[in-house]
Amino acid sequence: MAKSPQPDQALLSMPSFKAMRSFVAAAKYRNFTRAAEALCVTQAAISRQIRELELYLDTELFIRTGREVRLTASGTALFDAAQLSLLNIFQATERIRREKSDKRTLTLCCSPAFSTLWLSHRLKDFFSANPDVDLNVITTQHFLAMEPGINPDIFVTQTSDLRPGYLRIPLFNEVVYPVCTPKYLEAHPELSTLEGMRNSVLLDLNPYGRSQLSEQVDWNVWFAFHSHDLQIPASESPHYFSSNDYSLLVQMALDDQGLALGWDHLVRHLVQQGRLVRPVTEELTLREAVQYLMINEKKAEDPACGRLKDWLIARFE
């Protein structure tokens, strides 16, 4: 004969969900009446739930001062944990509700720079045309080492051999050229020559965290491509700054702090707007560096995923 399961003491000893919800509301609004209004119950119900919780814990959670209440040290500790737990429960239930609704949620994975400099200002057009689609964007530089359980519907990446089960669609070859603001160029007319650029304030992209990319382009690579005699001077340069955060480098260039290398697909709109300019016509086309759209083959025939795929591809045609 099978034994009956033992009572779960942890679950049995937990205070009621209703009491915790009343407590969080009272702590948030610092007033029992306002908490009652927020939960659409009576003030007496809030007071009763709080009192039962205090009796259960054998400690006071609030200091009553007229109409307002203040959390005690025990109340503060409980509120920090309870508020986060209730928010997590709410977010989980909302995700489940969305899955059962008519809306579709798609997951797109791309680099942080692509998300900030390319995707962010274009998404309003996608959402306007696709009100039934919600989008979850995940950014990473480590496309080959995604966290377990993360299976994006679409990738935009330079890494073409991600994993089995994805179809590969080439989008474009990467093109790189120097950029700065019109103000910075006016103050530094020497930037019209490669030698003048070499001796200017250079904002450089360093390779940290980018080992999965097939090519790493920095200022030395760019100068070497155009002239074997040009290298960044070790001591004569007025200033040299490097970071693996490409969005930071572009923002510094926009703030008139120097000359950055511009990846065309990420800075073209800034050049078109006149916020950045190209001080020289020279550029570097990376024949081996191709940005791909990778779509989960299980979603290839999904209408919503197909619309996102087609929208992305159309932006690069």
mmCIF file of C-alpha atoms in Angstrom:
data_model
loop_
_atom_site.group_PDB
_atom_site.id
_atom_site.type_symbol
_atom_site.label_atom_id
_atom_site.label_comp_id
_atom_site.label_asym_id
_atom_site.label_seq_id
_atom_site.Cartn_x
_atom_site.Cartn_y
_atom_site.Cartn_z
ATOM 1 C CA MET A 1 0.000 0.000 0.000
ATOM 2 C CA ALA A 2 1.441 3.344 -1.052
ATOM 3 C CA LYS A 3 2.231 5.755 1.734
ATOM 4 C CA SER A 4 0.476 9.090 1.809
ATOM 5 C CA PRO A 5 2.794 12.015 1.096
ATOM 6 C CA GLN A 6 4.102 13.834 4.116
ATOM 7 C CA PRO A 7 2.695 17.325 4.724
ATOM 8 C CA ASP A 8 4.812 20.050 3.132
ATOM 9 C CA GLN A 9 5.659 22.119 6.176
ATOM 10 C CA ALA A 10 7.185 24.953 4.134
ATOM 11 C CA LEU A 11 4.015 25.416 2.103
ATOM 12 C CA LEU A 12 1.747 24.936 5.112
ATOM 13 C CA SER A 13 3.606 27.530 7.184
ATOM 14 C CA MET A 14 3.554 30.248 4.501
ATOM 15 C CA PRO A 15 1.238 33.205 5.111
ATOM 16 C CA SER A 16 -1.711 33.525 2.743
ATOM 17 C CA PHE A 17 -1.287 35.144 -0.656
ATOM 18 C CA LYS A 18 -4.142 37.526 0.153
ATOM 19 C CA ALA A 19 -2.365 38.708 3.306
ATOM 20 C CA MET A 20 0.912 39.258 1.464
ATOM 21 C CA ARG A 21 -0.845 41.205 -1.280
ATOM 22 C CA SER A 22 -2.524 43.434 1.310
ATOM 23 C CA PHE A 23 0.802 43.955 3.077
ATOM 24 C CA VAL A 24 2.637 44.926 -0.134
ATOM 25 C CA ALA A 25 -0.113 47.387 -1.071
ATOM 26 C CA ALA A 26 -0.092 48.975 2.402
ATOM 27 C CA ALA A 27 3.707 49.244 2.372
ATOM 28 C CA LYS A 28 3.701 50.711 -1.141
ATOM 29 C CA TYR A 29 1.077 53.394 -0.451
ATOM 30 C CA ARG A 30 1.937 53.943 3.262
ATOM 31 C CA ASN A 31 -1.778 54.185 3.929
ATOM 32 C CA PHE A 32 -4.346 51.451 4.579
ATOM 33 C CA THR A 33 -7.183 53.371 2.911
ATOM 34 C CA ARG A 34 -5.215 53.934 -0.301
ATOM 35 C CA ALA A 35 -4.130 50.275 -0.280
ATOM 36 C CA ALA A 36 -7.798 49.241 0.041
ATOM 37 C CA GLU A 37 -8.743 51.455 -2.907
ATOM 38 C CA ALA A 38 -5.928 49.989 -5.004
ATOM 39 C CA LEU A 39 -7.106 46.427 -4.290
ATOM 40 C CA CYS A 40 -10.837 47.278 -4.481
ATOM 41 C CA VAL A 41 -11.526 46.049 -0.926
ATOM 42 C CA THR A 42 -12.464 47.756 2.318
ATOM 43 C CA GLN A 43 -10.009 49.405 4.667
ATOM 44 C CA ALA A 44 -11.177 46.997 7.372
ATOM 45 C CA ALA A 45 -10.162 44.042 5.192
ATOM 46 C CA ILE A 46 -6.660 45.470 4.758
ATOM 47 C CA SER A 47 -6.320 46.092 8.509
ATOM 48 C CA ARG A 48 -7.505 42.569 9.300
ATOM 49 C CA GLN A 49 -5.062 40.950 6.852
ATOM 50 C CA ILE A 50 -2.149 43.001 8.196
ATOM 51 C CA ARG A 51 -3.064 42.193 11.796
ATOM 52 C CA GLU A 52 -3.271 38.466 11.064
ATOM 53 C CA LEU A 53 0.140 38.639 9.372
ATOM 54 C CA GLU A 54 1.662 40.445 12.363
ATOM 55 C CA LEU A 55 0.195 37.888 14.748
ATOM 56 C CA TYR A 56 1.573 35.079 12.609
ATOM 57 C CA LEU A 57 5.047 36.634 12.581
ATOM 58 C CA ASP A 58 4.803 37.766 16.203
ATOM 59 C CA THR A 59 6.140 41.204 15.296
ATOM 60 C CA GLU A 60 4.873 44.561 14.155
ATOM 61 C CA LEU A 61 5.331 45.367 10.491
ATOM 62 C CA PHE A 62 4.137 48.986 10.589
ATOM 63 C CA ILE A 63 4.407 51.989 12.875
ATOM 64 C CA ARG A 64 1.068 53.804 12.790
ATOM 65 C CA THR A 65 1.372 57.602 12.721
ATOM 66 C CA GLY A 66 -2.048 59.098 12.147
ATOM 67 C CA ARG A 67 -3.297 58.264 8.671
ATOM 68 C CA GLU A 68 0.118 57.186 7.429
ATOM 69 C CA VAL A 69 2.091 54.093 8.288
ATOM 70 C CA ARG A 70 5.844 53.451 8.226
ATOM 71 C CA LEU A 71 7.566 50.113 7.896
ATOM 72 C CA THR A 72 9.483 48.714 10.845
ATOM 73 C CA ALA A 73 12.836 47.024 10.249
ATOM 74 C CA SER A 74 11.032 43.659 10.031
ATOM 75 C CA GLY A 75 8.454 45.170 7.689
ATOM 76 C CA THR A 76 11.155 46.541 5.393
ATOM 77 C CA ALA A 77 12.858 43.138 5.163
ATOM 78 C CA LEU A 78 9.558 41.434 4.346
ATOM 79 C CA PHE A 79 8.535 44.096 1.821
ATOM 80 C CA ASP A 80 11.798 43.789 -0.139
ATOM 81 C CA ALA A 81 11.235 40.052 -0.582
ATOM 82 C CA ALA A 82 7.464 40.086 -0.976
ATOM 83 C CA GLN A 83 7.315 42.842 -3.586
ATOM 84 C CA LEU A 84 9.850 41.093 -5.828
ATOM 85 C CA SER A 85 8.092 37.728 -5.432
ATOM 86 C CA LEU A 86 4.678 39.163 -6.309
ATOM 87 C CA LEU A 87 6.141 40.954 -9.343
ATOM 88 C CA ASN A 88 7.707 37.694 -10.536
ATOM 89 C CA ILE A 89 4.367 35.907 -10.135
ATOM 90 C CA PHE A 90 2.598 38.685 -12.043
ATOM 91 C CA GLN A 91 5.118 38.625 -14.900
ATOM 92 C CA ALA A 92 4.909 34.829 -15.184
ATOM 93 C CA THR A 93 1.109 34.888 -15.345
ATOM 94 C CA GLU A 94 1.194 37.685 -17.924
ATOM 95 C CA ARG A 95 3.546 35.667 -20.121
ATOM 96 C CA ILE A 96 1.176 32.698 -19.940
ATOM 97 C CA ARG A 97 -1.812 34.902 -20.738
ATOM 98 C CA ARG A 98 -0.028 36.388 -23.737
ATOM 99 C CA GLU A 99 0.728 32.896 -25.056
ATOM 100 C CA LYS A 100 -2.997 32.146 -25.009
ATOM 101 C CA SER A 101 -3.966 35.445 -26.622
ATOM 102 C CA ASP A 102 -4.180 36.318 -30.308
ATOM 103 C CA LYS A 103 -0.828 38.131 -30.077
ATOM 104 C CA ARG A 104 2.376 36.375 -31.056
ATOM 105 C CA THR A 105 5.637 36.906 -29.194
ATOM 106 C CA LEU A 106 8.804 36.442 -31.238
ATOM 107 C CA THR A 107 12.386 36.364 -29.965
ATOM 108 C CA LEU A 108 15.099 38.138 -31.951
ATOM 109 C CA CYS A 109 18.772 37.803 -30.998
ATOM 110 C CA CYS A 110 21.415 40.288 -32.179
ATOM 111 C CA SER A 111 24.473 42.184 -30.971
ATOM 112 C CA PRO A 112 24.101 45.112 -28.535
ATOM 113 C CA ALA A 113 25.359 47.537 -31.210
ATOM 114 C CA PHE A 114 22.832 46.292 -33.766
ATOM 115 C CA SER A 115 20.033 46.588 -31.229
ATOM 116 C CA THR A 116 20.963 50.146 -30.188
ATOM 117 C CA LEU A 117 22.146 51.685 -33.455
ATOM 118 C CA TRP A 118 20.079 49.863 -36.080
ATOM 119 C CA LEU A 119 17.011 48.223 -34.575
ATOM 120 C CA SER A 120 15.764 50.683 -31.957
ATOM 121 C CA HIS A 121 14.745 53.553 -34.250
ATOM 122 C CA ARG A 122 13.186 51.263 -36.872
ATOM 123 C CA LEU A 123 10.971 49.101 -34.645
ATOM 124 C CA LYS A 124 8.134 51.630 -34.557
ATOM 125 C CA ASP A 125 7.556 50.938 -38.264
ATOM 126 C CA PHE A 126 7.417 47.184 -37.669
ATOM 127 C CA PHE A 127 4.988 47.513 -34.767
ATOM 128 C CA SER A 128 2.769 49.903 -36.725
ATOM 129 C CA ALA A 129 2.466 47.337 -39.508
ATOM 130 C CA ASN A 130 2.232 44.342 -37.142
ATOM 131 C CA PRO A 131 0.103 45.239 -34.098
ATOM 132 C CA ASP A 132 -0.511 41.551 -33.364
ATOM 133 C CA VAL A 133 3.192 40.800 -32.774
ATOM 134 C CA ASP A 134 5.202 41.399 -29.602
ATOM 135 C CA LEU A 135 8.980 41.260 -29.781
ATOM 136 C CA ASN A 136 11.494 39.976 -27.240
ATOM 137 C CA VAL A 137 15.020 41.185 -28.116
ATOM 138 C CA ILE A 138 18.039 39.415 -26.607
ATOM 139 C CA THR A 139 21.499 40.934 -27.152
ATOM 140 C CA THR A 140 24.814 39.111 -26.919
ATOM 141 C CA GLN A 141 28.305 38.965 -28.403
ATOM 142 C CA HIS A 142 28.543 35.262 -27.508
ATOM 143 C CA PHE A 143 26.276 33.721 -30.112
ATOM 144 C CA LEU A 144 27.924 30.302 -29.798
ATOM 145 C CA ALA A 145 27.404 30.117 -26.034
ATOM 146 C CA MET A 146 23.753 31.018 -25.475
ATOM 147 C CA GLU A 147 22.217 30.250 -22.103
ATOM 148 C CA PRO A 148 20.357 26.912 -21.923
ATOM 149 C CA GLY A 149 16.725 27.165 -22.889
ATOM 150 C CA ILE A 150 17.201 30.250 -25.092
ATOM 151 C CA ASN A 151 16.105 29.389 -28.626
ATOM 152 C CA PRO A 152 15.508 32.610 -30.579
ATOM 153 C CA ASP A 153 13.221 32.557 -33.577
ATOM 154 C CA ILE A 154 15.604 34.777 -35.551
ATOM 155 C CA PHE A 155 19.266 35.762 -35.229
ATOM 156 C CA VAL A 156 21.003 38.654 -36.947
ATOM 157 C CA THR A 157 24.674 37.786 -36.631
ATOM 158 C CA GLN A 158 28.023 37.531 -38.365
ATOM 159 C CA THR A 159 28.410 34.009 -36.973
ATOM 160 C CA SER A 160 26.927 31.739 -39.619
ATOM 161 C CA ASP A 161 27.450 28.313 -37.992
ATOM 162 C CA LEU A 162 25.362 28.885 -34.864
ATOM 163 C CA ARG A 163 23.700 25.538 -34.370
ATOM 164 C CA PRO A 164 21.700 22.960 -36.294
ATOM 165 C CA GLY A 165 18.074 23.738 -37.004
ATOM 166 C CA TYR A 166 18.517 27.268 -38.407
ATOM 167 C CA LEU A 167 18.257 28.402 -42.021
ATOM 168 C CA ARG A 168 20.866 30.963 -43.171
ATOM 169 C CA ILE A 169 20.080 34.004 -45.310
ATOM 170 C CA PRO A 170 22.977 36.389 -46.167
ATOM 171 C CA LEU A 171 22.106 40.059 -45.719
ATOM 172 C CA PHE A 172 25.174 42.139 -46.609
ATOM 173 C CA ASN A 173 28.955 42.471 -46.482
ATOM 174 C CA GLU A 174 30.262 44.800 -43.804
ATOM 175 C CA VAL A 175 31.755 48.136 -44.896
ATOM 176 C CA VAL A 176 33.842 50.285 -42.538
ATOM 177 C CA TYR A 177 34.867 53.950 -42.859
ATOM 178 C CA PRO A 178 35.930 56.785 -40.492
ATOM 179 C CA VAL A 179 33.269 59.101 -39.051
ATOM 180 C CA CYS A 180 33.161 62.186 -36.845
ATOM 181 C CA THR A 181 30.837 65.137 -36.348
ATOM 182 C CA PRO A 182 30.838 68.153 -38.703
ATOM 183 C CA LYS A 183 31.928 70.285 -35.749
ATOM 184 C CA TYR A 184 34.908 68.032 -35.024
ATOM 185 C CA LEU A 185 35.936 68.002 -38.683
ATOM 186 C CA GLU A 186 35.740 71.803 -38.874
ATOM 187 C CA ALA A 187 38.018 72.087 -35.843
ATOM 188 C CA HIS A 188 40.444 69.490 -37.284
ATOM 189 C CA PRO A 189 40.842 70.078 -41.046
ATOM 190 C CA GLU A 190 43.858 67.755 -41.041
ATOM 191 C CA LEU A 191 41.373 64.839 -40.960
ATOM 192 C CA SER A 192 40.992 65.156 -44.738
ATOM 193 C CA THR A 193 44.203 63.081 -45.093
ATOM 194 C CA LEU A 194 45.077 59.630 -43.769
ATOM 195 C CA GLU A 195 48.185 61.016 -42.079
ATOM 196 C CA GLY A 196 46.146 63.673 -40.320
ATOM 197 C CA MET A 197 43.638 61.075 -39.169
ATOM 198 C CA ARG A 198 46.402 58.879 -37.788
ATOM 199 C CA ASN A 199 47.602 61.727 -35.583
ATOM 200 C CA SER A 200 44.131 62.664 -34.309
ATOM 201 C CA VAL A 201 42.085 61.473 -31.314
ATOM 202 C CA LEU A 202 41.152 57.925 -32.260
ATOM 203 C CA LEU A 203 38.219 56.049 -30.743
ATOM 204 C CA ASP A 204 39.056 52.388 -31.249
ATOM 205 C CA LEU A 205 37.173 49.096 -30.991
ATOM 206 C CA ASN A 206 39.133 46.540 -28.974
ATOM 207 C CA PRO A 207 38.690 42.767 -29.404
ATOM 208 C CA TYR A 208 37.662 41.822 -25.851
ATOM 209 C CA GLY A 209 34.626 39.517 -25.978
ATOM 210 C CA ARG A 210 34.625 39.465 -29.791
ATOM 211 C CA SER A 211 36.645 36.273 -30.350
ATOM 212 C CA GLN A 212 33.688 34.567 -32.050
ATOM 213 C CA LEU A 213 33.766 37.056 -34.922
ATOM 214 C CA SER A 214 35.732 36.054 -38.004
ATOM 215 C CA GLU A 215 37.348 39.481 -38.432
ATOM 216 C CA GLN A 216 38.382 42.157 -35.970
ATOM 217 C CA VAL A 217 38.882 45.607 -37.462
ATOM 218 C CA ASP A 218 40.572 48.333 -35.455
ATOM 219 C CA TRP A 219 42.412 51.490 -36.508
ATOM 220 C CA ASN A 220 45.708 49.693 -37.121
ATOM 221 C CA VAL A 221 43.973 47.207 -39.431
ATOM 222 C CA TRP A 222 42.176 50.013 -41.256
ATOM 223 C CA PHE A 223 45.346 52.076 -41.747
ATOM 224 C CA ALA A 224 47.337 49.002 -42.800
ATOM 225 C CA PHE A 225 44.748 48.200 -45.472
ATOM 226 C CA HIS A 226 45.195 51.638 -47.049
ATOM 227 C CA SER A 227 48.922 52.115 -46.469
ATOM 228 C CA HIS A 228 51.531 49.750 -45.081
ATOM 229 C CA ASP A 229 53.459 52.755 -43.760
ATOM 230 C CA LEU A 230 50.655 54.015 -41.515
ATOM 231 C CA GLN A 231 50.400 52.834 -37.922
ATOM 232 C CA ILE A 232 49.004 54.486 -34.819
ATOM 233 C CA PRO A 233 51.963 56.313 -33.181
ATOM 234 C CA ALA A 234 52.696 54.956 -29.730
ATOM 235 C CA SER A 235 53.581 58.245 -28.076
ATOM 236 C CA GLU A 236 52.839 61.171 -30.391
ATOM 237 C CA SER A 237 49.090 60.656 -30.682
ATOM 238 C CA PRO A 238 47.229 63.317 -28.672
ATOM 239 C CA HIS A 239 44.863 60.755 -27.243
ATOM 240 C CA TYR A 240 43.858 57.151 -27.838
ATOM 241 C CA PHE A 241 40.735 55.511 -26.407
ATOM 242 C CA SER A 242 39.510 51.961 -26.887
ATOM 243 C CA SER A 243 36.484 49.989 -25.762
ATOM 244 C CA ASN A 244 34.683 46.791 -26.732
ATOM 245 C CA ASP A 245 31.377 48.699 -26.442
ATOM 246 C CA TYR A 246 30.766 49.963 -29.970
ATOM 247 C CA SER A 247 27.706 51.998 -28.986
ATOM 248 C CA LEU A 248 29.910 53.917 -26.524
ATOM 249 C CA LEU A 249 32.405 54.745 -29.290
ATOM 250 C CA VAL A 250 29.663 56.064 -31.571
ATOM 251 C CA GLN A 251 28.197 58.160 -28.773
ATOM 252 C CA MET A 252 31.626 59.627 -28.021
ATOM 253 C CA ALA A 253 32.026 60.509 -31.696
ATOM 254 C CA LEU A 254 28.579 62.165 -31.615
ATOM 255 C CA ASP A 255 29.785 64.143 -28.593
ATOM 256 C CA ASP A 256 32.702 65.601 -30.608
ATOM 257 C CA GLN A 257 35.302 63.555 -28.731
ATOM 258 C CA GLY A 258 37.187 62.070 -31.647
ATOM 259 C CA LEU A 259 37.234 59.947 -34.777
ATOM 260 C CA ALA A 260 35.588 56.513 -34.827
ATOM 261 C CA LEU A 261 35.376 53.698 -37.324
ATOM 262 C CA GLY A 262 31.827 53.493 -38.621
ATOM 263 C CA TRP A 263 30.252 50.211 -39.645
ATOM 264 C CA ASP A 264 28.043 51.354 -42.520
ATOM 265 C CA HIS A 265 24.873 49.484 -41.526
ATOM 266 C CA LEU A 266 25.094 50.940 -38.009
ATOM 267 C CA VAL A 267 26.004 54.581 -38.733
ATOM 268 C CA ARG A 268 24.589 55.211 -42.217
ATOM 269 C CA HIS A 269 21.423 56.811 -40.832
ATOM 270 C CA LEU A 270 23.553 59.174 -38.719
ATOM 271 C CA VAL A 271 25.534 60.167 -41.813
ATOM 272 C CA GLN A 272 22.320 60.670 -43.794
ATOM 273 C CA GLN A 273 20.995 62.879 -40.984
ATOM 274 C CA GLY A 274 24.202 64.944 -41.057
ATOM 275 C CA ARG A 275 25.028 64.119 -37.438
ATOM 276 C CA LEU A 276 28.179 62.324 -38.584
ATOM 277 C CA VAL A 277 30.336 62.915 -41.654
ATOM 278 C CA ARG A 278 33.008 60.967 -43.499
ATOM 279 C CA PRO A 279 36.235 63.046 -43.504
ATOM 280 C CA VAL A 280 37.767 60.870 -46.248
ATOM 281 C CA THR A 281 36.276 58.745 -49.024
ATOM 282 C CA GLU A 282 38.388 55.676 -48.255
ATOM 283 C CA GLU A 283 36.523 52.655 -46.897
ATOM 284 C CA LEU A 284 37.151 49.001 -46.209
ATOM 285 C CA THR A 285 34.803 46.296 -47.532
ATOM 286 C CA LEU A 286 35.088 43.072 -45.551
ATOM 287 C CA ARG A 287 34.516 40.347 -48.127
ATOM 288 C CA GLU A 288 34.608 37.583 -45.515
ATOM 289 C CA ALA A 289 32.458 39.418 -42.970
ATOM 290 C CA VAL A 290 28.838 38.748 -43.860
ATOM 291 C CA GLN A 291 25.870 39.543 -41.665
ATOM 292 C CA TYR A 292 23.302 36.767 -41.785
ATOM 293 C CA LEU A 293 19.682 36.369 -40.834
ATOM 294 C CA MET A 294 19.259 32.962 -39.208
ATOM 295 C CA ILE A 295 15.698 31.699 -38.821
ATOM 296 C CA ASN A 296 14.611 28.693 -36.788
ATOM 297 C CA GLU A 297 13.590 26.162 -39.418
ATOM 298 C CA LYS A 298 10.597 25.143 -37.291
ATOM 299 C CA LYS A 299 9.315 28.717 -37.598
ATOM 300 C CA ALA A 300 10.095 29.172 -41.284
ATOM 301 C CA GLU A 301 6.431 28.696 -42.240
ATOM 302 C CA ASP A 302 5.043 30.587 -39.251
ATOM 303 C CA PRO A 303 3.200 33.691 -40.586
ATOM 304 C CA ALA A 304 4.269 36.062 -37.781
ATOM 305 C CA CYS A 305 7.897 34.931 -37.909
ATOM 306 C CA GLY A 306 7.804 35.196 -41.686
ATOM 307 C CA ARG A 307 6.640 38.807 -41.468
ATOM 308 C CA LEU A 308 9.524 39.690 -39.136
ATOM 309 C CA LYS A 309 11.993 37.922 -41.436
ATOM 310 C CA ASP A 310 10.646 39.695 -44.530
ATOM 311 C CA TRP A 311 10.660 43.062 -42.747
ATOM 312 C CA LEU A 312 14.303 42.656 -41.723
ATOM 313 C CA ILE A 313 15.413 41.532 -45.175
ATOM 314 C CA ALA A 314 13.558 44.399 -46.855
ATOM 315 C CA ARG A 315 15.432 46.948 -44.721
ATOM 316 C CA PHE A 316 18.722 45.799 -46.303
ATOM 317 C CA GLU A 317 17.619 45.575 -49.940
#
